[in-house]
Structure formats: C-alpha cells, structure tokens
Amino acid sequence: MQIKDTVAVVTGAAGGIGAALAEALLAGGARVVVSDVDEQRLAGTAERLGAVAVAGDASSDADIAAMIAAAEEHFGPVDLFFANAGVGDGSGLAADDEQWQRALDVNLLAHVRAARQLVPGWVERGRGYFVSTASAAGLLTQIGSATYSASKHGAVGFAEWLAVTYGDDGVGVSCLCPMGVDTDMLRSGMTSAGGEGGKVAAAAVTSAGEVLAPGDVAEQVLRAVEEGTFLITPHADVREFLRRKVDDHDRWIRGMQRYQRQLKENS
C-alpha cells in the first residue's frame, strides 16, 4: 500500500516508535490520528507533528472505536492501523494475574480488538493494512520477562493468522520484530516494575546488538508496508537467531541459558 493520501491510526504514539511512525507517515503524505494513554505527552507530540490526538487505552474497545471515529470524522475511512502500544516489565513466575492480564491486553488483545473493528470493513472495501508491533522476543524469547515474551509471541501468531486468513481479501499485514530500540520502555519500562528480572531483561536486549533510533525503525516499517512485506526485522541478526532456533531448538535453548547466566553474572 502506498502511504500518500492514506488515513492512518497509530497507537502508543506519544513517543518512541509510535511517534516516529506518525512523523514518517505525515512526511509521506498520510493523514494521521495518534493515540496514547499519556494524554499530556501525546498532546505535545501531536502539536509538534500536526496530527490529530485521541488519548486512550489501546486495549479498550471503546477507545479504539473513538480513534477510528476521529479518523473518519477528520479524514475519512481508516486505511492503515499501527497497533504499536506495548507494555513490559521484568516479571517471571511471581507475576500475578493482573500483570499477566495487562500484558496480554496491551501486547496482544489490543491487536485483536482493533482488527475486529477494522477488518470487516477492509474486506468489504477490498483494501486495508494492519501493522503489528511485536518484538524479536515474539520470535525468540525475552530473558527476564515471562509476560513480555508470551504476549509478544501471541502478537506474532495473531499477525500471521490475520495475514493468512485475509490476505486474499485485500488486507495487508506486517509484523515488526526489532531487538533494541531507543525508547522509554527499553530505558526504564522493563526495570521500573521488575527488579532484577527487569535489569536482566534490559541487559539482554542492549547486549544482543545495536540499539536503533525509532526513526530508523519507522523508515523500515513504511518501506515494508509499501512493499507488502510481512516480517520486519530491523536487526539483521534476528533472522539468523531464528534460523538457529528452528534448526536445533535444544541447542538454541542451551545457548540462551548460557547467555542468561552471563547476564546475571555481569549485572
């Protein structure tokens, strides 16, 4: 799908990858609605970019409907939806049901709820595009965070299903799976609620490869949308790690165990 003259909604857009996506979309000629739970920060970002802001929870059916309604009111039917909002912490088996539910709601079910509202209309129009921000953790795993790893695996699985099920009906799907990106989540999100697990989780990401700027990631995402590419891996190493995992799962797990021990020794 060409970006010019499209209508896009981006969640988790107060900063980081979401704000970078909105900026790149606007530069490419799209009309953009941005959303985030951080209303004050979102307002500043929207004013800086010249986007329409709708504060809300990306996992709420009502808030998703409000984002879509605002886009339709200002610009017309939504062509592109970027399910970018995400949460993460350093929780393991001690994570309670509330932590699990929040991770699943934002990292997975938010995507399901948005697709439920948009895809039937896209099928009817024969045109639409869904971009899921997952993570390399959704292809591999996230040392130090059970909730993040499992919910991001779910996001990848749902994006794959969406692509297979609706690709013949004109619905495009891309799934973004980066490692380290210079965002608030990487700098503080993992460590704020996860103690030692959060420190190890952050170290696992920053030690595995280059930490990319959000703008560089956004450029790759929009290129993938225009080319109709499903899997977006801004870090080239991710595909090699995935190949090793598929080739010999047991060996890969042993390697990850060694890596975890090293991280804990150095933390």
PDB file of C-alpha atoms in Angstrom:
ATOM      1  CA  MET A   1       0.000   0.000   0.000  1.00  0.00           C
ATOM      2  CA  GLN A   2       1.301   3.428  -0.923  1.00  0.00           C
ATOM      3  CA  ILE A   3       1.424   5.821   2.025  1.00  0.00           C
ATOM      4  CA  LYS A   4       0.438   9.013   0.212  1.00  0.00           C
ATOM      5  CA  ASP A   5      -3.179  10.107   0.776  1.00  0.00           C
ATOM      6  CA  THR A   6      -3.958   7.290   3.209  1.00  0.00           C
ATOM      7  CA  VAL A   7      -5.609   7.648   6.615  1.00  0.00           C
ATOM      8  CA  ALA A   8      -3.646   6.075   9.462  1.00  0.00           C
ATOM      9  CA  VAL A   9      -4.104   5.466  13.190  1.00  0.00           C
ATOM     10  CA  VAL A  10      -1.043   4.894  15.380  1.00  0.00           C
ATOM     11  CA  THR A  11      -1.286   3.730  18.994  1.00  0.00           C
ATOM     12  CA  GLY A  12       1.430   4.170  21.587  1.00  0.00           C
ATOM     13  CA  ALA A  13       2.338   7.349  19.719  1.00  0.00           C
ATOM     14  CA  ALA A  14       3.294   9.797  22.466  1.00  0.00           C
ATOM     15  CA  GLY A  15       6.948   8.897  21.880  1.00  0.00           C
ATOM     16  CA  GLY A  16       9.312   6.188  20.709  1.00  0.00           C
ATOM     17  CA  ILE A  17       8.451   4.070  17.685  1.00  0.00           C
ATOM     18  CA  GLY A  18       4.856   5.301  17.609  1.00  0.00           C
ATOM     19  CA  ALA A  19       5.767   8.984  17.356  1.00  0.00           C
ATOM     20  CA  ALA A  20       8.414   8.144  14.754  1.00  0.00           C
ATOM     21  CA  LEU A  21       5.853   6.202  12.716  1.00  0.00           C
ATOM     22  CA  ALA A  22       3.416   9.117  12.852  1.00  0.00           C
ATOM     23  CA  GLU A  23       6.124  11.547  11.750  1.00  0.00           C
ATOM     24  CA  ALA A  24       7.179   9.317   8.856  1.00  0.00           C
ATOM     25  CA  LEU A  25       3.570   8.801   7.788  1.00  0.00           C
ATOM     26  CA  LEU A  26       2.916  12.526   7.738  1.00  0.00           C
ATOM     27  CA  ALA A  27       6.105  13.120   5.771  1.00  0.00           C
ATOM     28  CA  GLY A  28       4.892  10.518   3.283  1.00  0.00           C
ATOM     29  CA  GLY A  29       1.604  12.310   2.720  1.00  0.00           C
ATOM     30  CA  ALA A  30      -0.693  10.389   5.059  1.00  0.00           C
ATOM     31  CA  ARG A  31      -3.287  11.901   7.392  1.00  0.00           C
ATOM     32  CA  VAL A  32      -2.722  10.640  10.903  1.00  0.00           C
ATOM     33  CA  VAL A  33      -4.519  10.114  14.202  1.00  0.00           C
ATOM     34  CA  VAL A  34      -2.210   9.392  17.132  1.00  0.00           C
ATOM     35  CA  SER A  35      -3.218   7.843  20.448  1.00  0.00           C
ATOM     36  CA  ASP A  36      -1.633   7.028  23.795  1.00  0.00           C
ATOM     37  CA  VAL A  37      -2.602   6.682  27.469  1.00  0.00           C
ATOM     38  CA  ASP A  38      -0.216   9.524  28.343  1.00  0.00           C
ATOM     39  CA  GLU A  39      -2.566  12.357  27.407  1.00  0.00           C
ATOM     40  CA  GLN A  40      -0.233  15.239  28.249  1.00  0.00           C
ATOM     41  CA  ARG A  41       2.740  13.863  26.357  1.00  0.00           C
ATOM     42  CA  LEU A  42       0.511  12.832  23.457  1.00  0.00           C
ATOM     43  CA  ALA A  43      -0.826  16.365  23.126  1.00  0.00           C
ATOM     44  CA  GLY A  44       2.700  17.744  22.839  1.00  0.00           C
ATOM     45  CA  THR A  45       3.668  15.168  20.232  1.00  0.00           C
ATOM     46  CA  ALA A  46       0.517  15.758  18.193  1.00  0.00           C
ATOM     47  CA  GLU A  47       1.053  19.519  18.238  1.00  0.00           C
ATOM     48  CA  ARG A  48       4.679  19.115  17.160  1.00  0.00           C
ATOM     49  CA  LEU A  49       3.788  16.788  14.307  1.00  0.00           C
ATOM     50  CA  GLY A  50       0.477  18.283  13.227  1.00  0.00           C
ATOM     51  CA  ALA A  51      -1.528  15.115  13.881  1.00  0.00           C
ATOM     52  CA  VAL A  52      -4.955  14.612  15.438  1.00  0.00           C
ATOM     53  CA  ALA A  53      -4.686  13.300  19.004  1.00  0.00           C
ATOM     54  CA  VAL A  54      -7.129  10.939  20.722  1.00  0.00           C
ATOM     55  CA  ALA A  55      -5.979   9.950  24.201  1.00  0.00           C
ATOM     56  CA  GLY A  56      -6.992   6.447  25.221  1.00  0.00           C
ATOM     57  CA  ASP A  57      -6.112   2.880  26.099  1.00  0.00           C
ATOM     58  CA  ALA A  58      -5.139   0.889  23.005  1.00  0.00           C
ATOM     59  CA  SER A  59      -6.644  -2.256  24.540  1.00  0.00           C
ATOM     60  CA  SER A  60     -10.097  -0.726  25.138  1.00  0.00           C
ATOM     61  CA  ASP A  61     -12.801  -1.470  22.581  1.00  0.00           C
ATOM     62  CA  ALA A  62     -14.418   1.893  23.301  1.00  0.00           C
ATOM     63  CA  ASP A  63     -11.157   3.810  22.967  1.00  0.00           C
ATOM     64  CA  ILE A  64     -10.271   2.027  19.731  1.00  0.00           C
ATOM     65  CA  ALA A  65     -13.692   2.966  18.387  1.00  0.00           C
ATOM     66  CA  ALA A  66     -13.033   6.591  19.373  1.00  0.00           C
ATOM     67  CA  MET A  67      -9.723   6.587  17.471  1.00  0.00           C
ATOM     68  CA  ILE A  68     -11.409   5.206  14.360  1.00  0.00           C
ATOM     69  CA  ALA A  69     -14.317   7.643  14.661  1.00  0.00           C
ATOM     70  CA  ALA A  70     -11.944  10.610  14.959  1.00  0.00           C
ATOM     71  CA  ALA A  71     -10.057   9.499  11.855  1.00  0.00           C
ATOM     72  CA  GLU A  72     -13.298   9.118   9.899  1.00  0.00           C
ATOM     73  CA  GLU A  73     -14.590  12.486  11.097  1.00  0.00           C
ATOM     74  CA  HIS A  74     -11.424  14.376  10.181  1.00  0.00           C
ATOM     75  CA  PHE A  75     -10.157  12.456   7.155  1.00  0.00           C
ATOM     76  CA  GLY A  76     -12.298   9.522   6.050  1.00  0.00           C
ATOM     77  CA  PRO A  77     -12.138   5.725   6.397  1.00  0.00           C
ATOM     78  CA  VAL A  78      -9.032   4.255   8.049  1.00  0.00           C
ATOM     79  CA  ASP A  79      -6.622   2.625   5.598  1.00  0.00           C
ATOM     80  CA  LEU A  80      -3.757   1.798   7.960  1.00  0.00           C
ATOM     81  CA  PHE A  81      -3.749   0.799  11.611  1.00  0.00           C
ATOM     82  CA  PHE A  82      -0.497   0.586  13.566  1.00  0.00           C
ATOM     83  CA  ALA A  83      -1.014  -1.483  16.722  1.00  0.00           C
ATOM     84  CA  ASN A  84       2.120  -0.140  18.349  1.00  0.00           C
ATOM     85  CA  ALA A  85       1.284   0.340  22.044  1.00  0.00           C
ATOM     86  CA  GLY A  86       3.129  -2.052  24.336  1.00  0.00           C
ATOM     87  CA  VAL A  87       3.968  -2.753  27.961  1.00  0.00           C
ATOM     88  CA  GLY A  88       6.803  -4.697  29.538  1.00  0.00           C
ATOM     89  CA  ASP A  89       8.353  -5.465  32.873  1.00  0.00           C
ATOM     90  CA  GLY A  90      10.839  -7.886  34.353  1.00  0.00           C
ATOM     91  CA  SER A  91       8.336 -10.321  35.809  1.00  0.00           C
ATOM     92  CA  GLY A  92       8.748 -14.079  35.943  1.00  0.00           C
ATOM     93  CA  LEU A  93       6.723 -16.724  37.744  1.00  0.00           C
ATOM     94  CA  ALA A  94       5.991 -14.236  40.510  1.00  0.00           C
ATOM     95  CA  ALA A  95       3.883 -12.143  38.139  1.00  0.00           C
ATOM     96  CA  ASP A  96       0.299 -12.037  39.358  1.00  0.00           C
ATOM     97  CA  ASP A  97      -2.812 -12.371  37.216  1.00  0.00           C
ATOM     98  CA  GLU A  98      -3.166  -8.607  36.960  1.00  0.00           C
ATOM     99  CA  GLN A  99       0.313  -8.296  35.419  1.00  0.00           C
ATOM    100  CA  TRP A 100      -0.420 -11.125  33.014  1.00  0.00           C
ATOM    101  CA  GLN A 101      -3.755  -9.628  32.020  1.00  0.00           C
ATOM    102  CA  ARG A 102      -2.263  -6.198  31.385  1.00  0.00           C
ATOM    103  CA  ALA A 103       0.482  -7.649  29.191  1.00  0.00           C
ATOM    104  CA  LEU A 104      -1.982  -9.751  27.242  1.00  0.00           C
ATOM    105  CA  ASP A 105      -4.462  -6.877  26.918  1.00  0.00           C
ATOM    106  CA  VAL A 106      -1.979  -4.359  25.532  1.00  0.00           C
ATOM    107  CA  ASN A 107       0.524  -6.553  23.693  1.00  0.00           C
ATOM    108  CA  LEU A 108      -1.958  -8.985  22.119  1.00  0.00           C
ATOM    109  CA  LEU A 109      -5.667  -8.383  22.668  1.00  0.00           C
ATOM    110  CA  ALA A 110      -5.383  -4.732  21.650  1.00  0.00           C
ATOM    111  CA  HIS A 111      -4.438  -6.033  18.202  1.00  0.00           C
ATOM    112  CA  VAL A 112      -7.341  -8.464  18.155  1.00  0.00           C
ATOM    113  CA  ARG A 113      -9.839  -5.787  19.212  1.00  0.00           C
ATOM    114  CA  ALA A 114      -8.623  -3.304  16.611  1.00  0.00           C
ATOM    115  CA  ALA A 115      -8.696  -5.905  13.846  1.00  0.00           C
ATOM    116  CA  ARG A 116     -12.194  -6.944  14.880  1.00  0.00           C
ATOM    117  CA  GLN A 117     -13.397  -3.378  14.317  1.00  0.00           C
ATOM    118  CA  LEU A 118     -11.500  -2.689  11.098  1.00  0.00           C
ATOM    119  CA  VAL A 119     -11.017  -5.856   9.072  1.00  0.00           C
ATOM    120  CA  PRO A 120     -14.672  -6.487   8.073  1.00  0.00           C
ATOM    121  CA  GLY A 121     -14.817  -3.002   6.522  1.00  0.00           C
ATOM    122  CA  TRP A 122     -11.482  -3.533   4.807  1.00  0.00           C
ATOM    123  CA  VAL A 123     -12.680  -6.790   3.330  1.00  0.00           C
ATOM    124  CA  GLU A 124     -15.787  -5.029   2.038  1.00  0.00           C
ATOM    125  CA  ARG A 125     -13.661  -2.262   0.502  1.00  0.00           C
ATOM    126  CA  GLY A 126     -11.009  -4.721  -0.695  1.00  0.00           C
ATOM    127  CA  ARG A 127      -8.304  -2.606   0.898  1.00  0.00           C
ATOM    128  CA  GLY A 128      -6.669  -2.088   4.280  1.00  0.00           C
ATOM    129  CA  TYR A 129      -3.414  -2.615   6.135  1.00  0.00           C
ATOM    130  CA  PHE A 130      -2.640  -3.751   9.698  1.00  0.00           C
ATOM    131  CA  VAL A 131       0.799  -3.325  11.257  1.00  0.00           C
ATOM    132  CA  SER A 132       1.546  -5.196  14.470  1.00  0.00           C
ATOM    133  CA  THR A 133       4.434  -4.031  16.643  1.00  0.00           C
ATOM    134  CA  ALA A 134       5.591  -7.262  18.236  1.00  0.00           C
ATOM    135  CA  SER A 135       9.251  -7.828  19.129  1.00  0.00           C
ATOM    136  CA  ALA A 136      12.173 -10.122  18.495  1.00  0.00           C
ATOM    137  CA  ALA A 137      11.001 -11.559  21.825  1.00  0.00           C
ATOM    138  CA  GLY A 138       7.955 -12.815  19.945  1.00  0.00           C
ATOM    139  CA  LEU A 139      10.166 -14.856  17.620  1.00  0.00           C
ATOM    140  CA  LEU A 140      12.812 -15.856  20.157  1.00  0.00           C
ATOM    141  CA  THR A 141      12.150 -15.092  23.839  1.00  0.00           C
ATOM    142  CA  GLN A 142      12.740 -12.344  26.388  1.00  0.00           C
ATOM    143  CA  ILE A 143      15.202 -13.283  29.084  1.00  0.00           C
ATOM    144  CA  GLY A 144      13.934 -11.790  32.348  1.00  0.00           C
ATOM    145  CA  SER A 145      10.262 -11.338  31.416  1.00  0.00           C
ATOM    146  CA  ALA A 146       7.713 -14.128  31.075  1.00  0.00           C
ATOM    147  CA  THR A 147       4.777 -11.774  30.472  1.00  0.00           C
ATOM    148  CA  TYR A 148       6.502  -9.851  27.702  1.00  0.00           C
ATOM    149  CA  SER A 149       7.800 -12.959  25.961  1.00  0.00           C
ATOM    150  CA  ALA A 150       4.498 -14.837  25.976  1.00  0.00           C
ATOM    151  CA  SER A 151       2.342 -11.866  24.970  1.00  0.00           C
ATOM    152  CA  LYS A 152       4.670 -10.910  22.121  1.00  0.00           C
ATOM    153  CA  HIS A 153       4.663 -14.493  20.849  1.00  0.00           C
ATOM    154  CA  GLY A 154       0.888 -14.140  20.784  1.00  0.00           C
ATOM    155  CA  ALA A 155       1.143 -10.913  18.786  1.00  0.00           C
ATOM    156  CA  VAL A 156       3.296 -12.603  16.154  1.00  0.00           C
ATOM    157  CA  GLY A 157       0.917 -15.564  15.988  1.00  0.00           C
ATOM    158  CA  PHE A 158      -2.128 -13.345  15.568  1.00  0.00           C
ATOM    159  CA  ALA A 159      -0.459 -11.268  12.854  1.00  0.00           C
ATOM    160  CA  GLU A 160       0.435 -14.453  10.959  1.00  0.00           C
ATOM    161  CA  TRP A 161      -3.143 -15.709  11.245  1.00  0.00           C
ATOM    162  CA  LEU A 162      -4.532 -12.377  10.092  1.00  0.00           C
ATOM    163  CA  ALA A 163      -2.254 -12.379   7.037  1.00  0.00           C
ATOM    164  CA  VAL A 164      -3.135 -15.947   6.080  1.00  0.00           C
ATOM    165  CA  THR A 165      -6.860 -15.531   6.641  1.00  0.00           C
ATOM    166  CA  TYR A 166      -7.471 -12.165   4.980  1.00  0.00           C
ATOM    167  CA  GLY A 167      -4.594 -11.706   2.550  1.00  0.00           C
ATOM    168  CA  ASP A 168      -6.725 -12.813  -0.400  1.00  0.00           C
ATOM    169  CA  ASP A 169      -9.351 -10.225   0.562  1.00  0.00           C
ATOM    170  CA  GLY A 170      -7.083  -7.211   0.109  1.00  0.00           C
ATOM    171  CA  VAL A 171      -5.933  -6.914   3.725  1.00  0.00           C
ATOM    172  CA  GLY A 172      -2.193  -6.449   4.114  1.00  0.00           C
ATOM    173  CA  VAL A 173      -0.353  -7.300   7.321  1.00  0.00           C
ATOM    174  CA  SER A 174       3.154  -6.541   8.549  1.00  0.00           C
ATOM    175  CA  CYS A 175       4.706  -7.611  11.852  1.00  0.00           C
ATOM    176  CA  LEU A 176       7.531  -5.574  13.351  1.00  0.00           C
ATOM    177  CA  CYS A 177      10.038  -7.595  15.394  1.00  0.00           C
ATOM    178  CA  PRO A 178      13.011  -5.449  16.470  1.00  0.00           C
ATOM    179  CA  MET A 179      15.504  -6.018  19.261  1.00  0.00           C
ATOM    180  CA  GLY A 180      16.784  -2.884  20.997  1.00  0.00           C
ATOM    181  CA  VAL A 181      15.173   0.444  20.078  1.00  0.00           C
ATOM    182  CA  ASP A 182      15.895   3.642  21.986  1.00  0.00           C
ATOM    183  CA  THR A 183      12.519   4.042  23.714  1.00  0.00           C
ATOM    184  CA  ASP A 184      11.219   4.688  27.216  1.00  0.00           C
ATOM    185  CA  MET A 185      10.374   1.015  27.574  1.00  0.00           C
ATOM    186  CA  LEU A 186      13.963  -0.001  26.996  1.00  0.00           C
ATOM    187  CA  ARG A 187      15.400   2.786  29.152  1.00  0.00           C
ATOM    188  CA  SER A 188      13.063   2.374  32.118  1.00  0.00           C
ATOM    189  CA  GLY A 189       9.969   0.315  31.407  1.00  0.00           C
ATOM    190  CA  MET A 190      11.491  -3.083  31.939  1.00  0.00           C
ATOM    191  CA  THR A 191      13.254  -2.087  35.129  1.00  0.00           C
ATOM    192  CA  SER A 192      10.520   0.009  36.739  1.00  0.00           C
ATOM    193  CA  ALA A 193       8.379  -2.932  37.834  1.00  0.00           C
ATOM    194  CA  GLY A 194      10.602  -5.933  37.505  1.00  0.00           C
ATOM    195  CA  GLY A 195      13.521  -5.669  39.922  1.00  0.00           C
ATOM    196  CA  GLU A 196      16.454  -7.865  38.995  1.00  0.00           C
ATOM    197  CA  GLY A 197      14.447  -9.517  36.234  1.00  0.00           C
ATOM    198  CA  GLY A 198      13.944  -6.139  34.626  1.00  0.00           C
ATOM    199  CA  LYS A 199      17.637  -5.343  34.744  1.00  0.00           C
ATOM    200  CA  VAL A 200      18.484  -8.659  33.143  1.00  0.00           C
ATOM    201  CA  ALA A 201      15.756  -8.157  30.508  1.00  0.00           C
ATOM    202  CA  ALA A 202      17.105  -4.749  29.545  1.00  0.00           C
ATOM    203  CA  ALA A 203      20.683  -6.021  29.511  1.00  0.00           C
ATOM    204  CA  ALA A 204      19.688  -8.960  27.304  1.00  0.00           C
ATOM    205  CA  VAL A 205      18.339  -6.539  24.700  1.00  0.00           C
ATOM    206  CA  THR A 206      21.135  -3.973  24.795  1.00  0.00           C
ATOM    207  CA  SER A 207      23.878  -6.623  24.783  1.00  0.00           C
ATOM    208  CA  ALA A 208      22.451  -8.569  21.847  1.00  0.00           C
ATOM    209  CA  GLY A 209      23.017  -5.909  19.211  1.00  0.00           C
ATOM    210  CA  GLU A 210      22.802  -2.276  18.204  1.00  0.00           C
ATOM    211  CA  VAL A 211      20.137  -0.097  19.825  1.00  0.00           C
ATOM    212  CA  LEU A 212      18.399   1.612  16.916  1.00  0.00           C
ATOM    213  CA  ALA A 213      16.805   5.060  16.733  1.00  0.00           C
ATOM    214  CA  PRO A 214      12.986   4.989  16.431  1.00  0.00           C
ATOM    215  CA  GLY A 215      13.132   6.989  13.216  1.00  0.00           C
ATOM    216  CA  ASP A 216      15.301   4.368  11.531  1.00  0.00           C
ATOM    217  CA  VAL A 217      12.822   1.671  12.509  1.00  0.00           C
ATOM    218  CA  ALA A 218       9.876   3.725  11.250  1.00  0.00           C
ATOM    219  CA  GLU A 219      11.508   4.128   7.829  1.00  0.00           C
ATOM    220  CA  GLN A 220      11.857   0.357   7.530  1.00  0.00           C
ATOM    221  CA  VAL A 221       8.250  -0.181   8.595  1.00  0.00           C
ATOM    222  CA  LEU A 222       6.825   2.160   5.971  1.00  0.00           C
ATOM    223  CA  ARG A 223       9.041   0.618   3.311  1.00  0.00           C
ATOM    224  CA  ALA A 224       7.668  -2.803   4.279  1.00  0.00           C
ATOM    225  CA  VAL A 225       4.094  -1.527   4.072  1.00  0.00           C
ATOM    226  CA  GLU A 226       4.662  -0.163   0.575  1.00  0.00           C
ATOM    227  CA  GLU A 227       6.287  -3.436  -0.492  1.00  0.00           C
ATOM    228  CA  GLY A 228       3.766  -5.674   1.289  1.00  0.00           C
ATOM    229  CA  THR A 229       6.436  -7.388   3.396  1.00  0.00           C
ATOM    230  CA  PHE A 230       5.140  -9.366   6.378  1.00  0.00           C
ATOM    231  CA  LEU A 231       8.113  -9.798   8.726  1.00  0.00           C
ATOM    232  CA  ILE A 232      10.087  -6.652   9.560  1.00  0.00           C
ATOM    233  CA  THR A 233      13.378  -7.283  11.367  1.00  0.00           C
ATOM    234  CA  PRO A 234      15.367  -4.043  11.654  1.00  0.00           C
ATOM    235  CA  HIS A 235      18.149  -6.030  13.332  1.00  0.00           C
ATOM    236  CA  ALA A 236      19.534  -8.454  10.747  1.00  0.00           C
ATOM    237  CA  ASP A 237      20.777 -10.801  13.477  1.00  0.00           C
ATOM    238  CA  VAL A 238      17.203 -11.675  14.445  1.00  0.00           C
ATOM    239  CA  ARG A 239      16.691 -13.790  11.338  1.00  0.00           C
ATOM    240  CA  GLU A 240      19.932 -15.664  11.986  1.00  0.00           C
ATOM    241  CA  PHE A 241      18.959 -16.273  15.613  1.00  0.00           C
ATOM    242  CA  LEU A 242      15.566 -17.530  14.440  1.00  0.00           C
ATOM    243  CA  ARG A 243      17.178 -19.858  11.913  1.00  0.00           C
ATOM    244  CA  ARG A 244      19.354 -21.353  14.632  1.00  0.00           C
ATOM    245  CA  LYS A 245      16.337 -21.805  16.863  1.00  0.00           C
ATOM    246  CA  VAL A 246      14.388 -23.632  14.172  1.00  0.00           C
ATOM    247  CA  ASP A 247      17.371 -25.752  13.103  1.00  0.00           C
ATOM    248  CA  ASP A 248      18.093 -27.065  16.605  1.00  0.00           C
ATOM    249  CA  HIS A 249      15.724 -25.935  19.327  1.00  0.00           C
ATOM    250  CA  ASP A 250      17.542 -27.735  22.142  1.00  0.00           C
ATOM    251  CA  ARG A 251      20.901 -26.271  21.195  1.00  0.00           C
ATOM    252  CA  TRP A 252      19.319 -22.812  20.998  1.00  0.00           C
ATOM    253  CA  ILE A 253      17.857 -23.170  24.500  1.00  0.00           C
ATOM    254  CA  ARG A 254      21.229 -24.246  25.875  1.00  0.00           C
ATOM    255  CA  GLY A 255      22.795 -21.196  24.259  1.00  0.00           C
ATOM    256  CA  MET A 256      20.155 -18.912  25.772  1.00  0.00           C
ATOM    257  CA  GLN A 257      20.744 -20.478  29.168  1.00  0.00           C
ATOM    258  CA  ARG A 258      24.446 -19.661  28.876  1.00  0.00           C
ATOM    259  CA  TYR A 259      23.623 -16.122  27.792  1.00  0.00           C
ATOM    260  CA  GLN A 260      21.315 -15.680  30.782  1.00  0.00           C
ATOM    261  CA  ARG A 261      24.000 -16.885  33.176  1.00  0.00           C
ATOM    262  CA  GLN A 262      26.462 -14.377  31.713  1.00  0.00           C
ATOM    263  CA  LEU A 263      23.971 -11.546  32.065  1.00  0.00           C
ATOM    264  CA  LYS A 264      23.261 -12.384  35.689  1.00  0.00           C
ATOM    265  CA  GLU A 265      26.961 -12.638  36.489  1.00  0.00           C
ATOM    266  CA  ASN A 266      27.544  -9.190  34.979  1.00  0.00           C
ATOM    267  CA  SER A 267      24.516  -7.474  36.462  1.00  0.00           C
TER     268      SER A 267
END
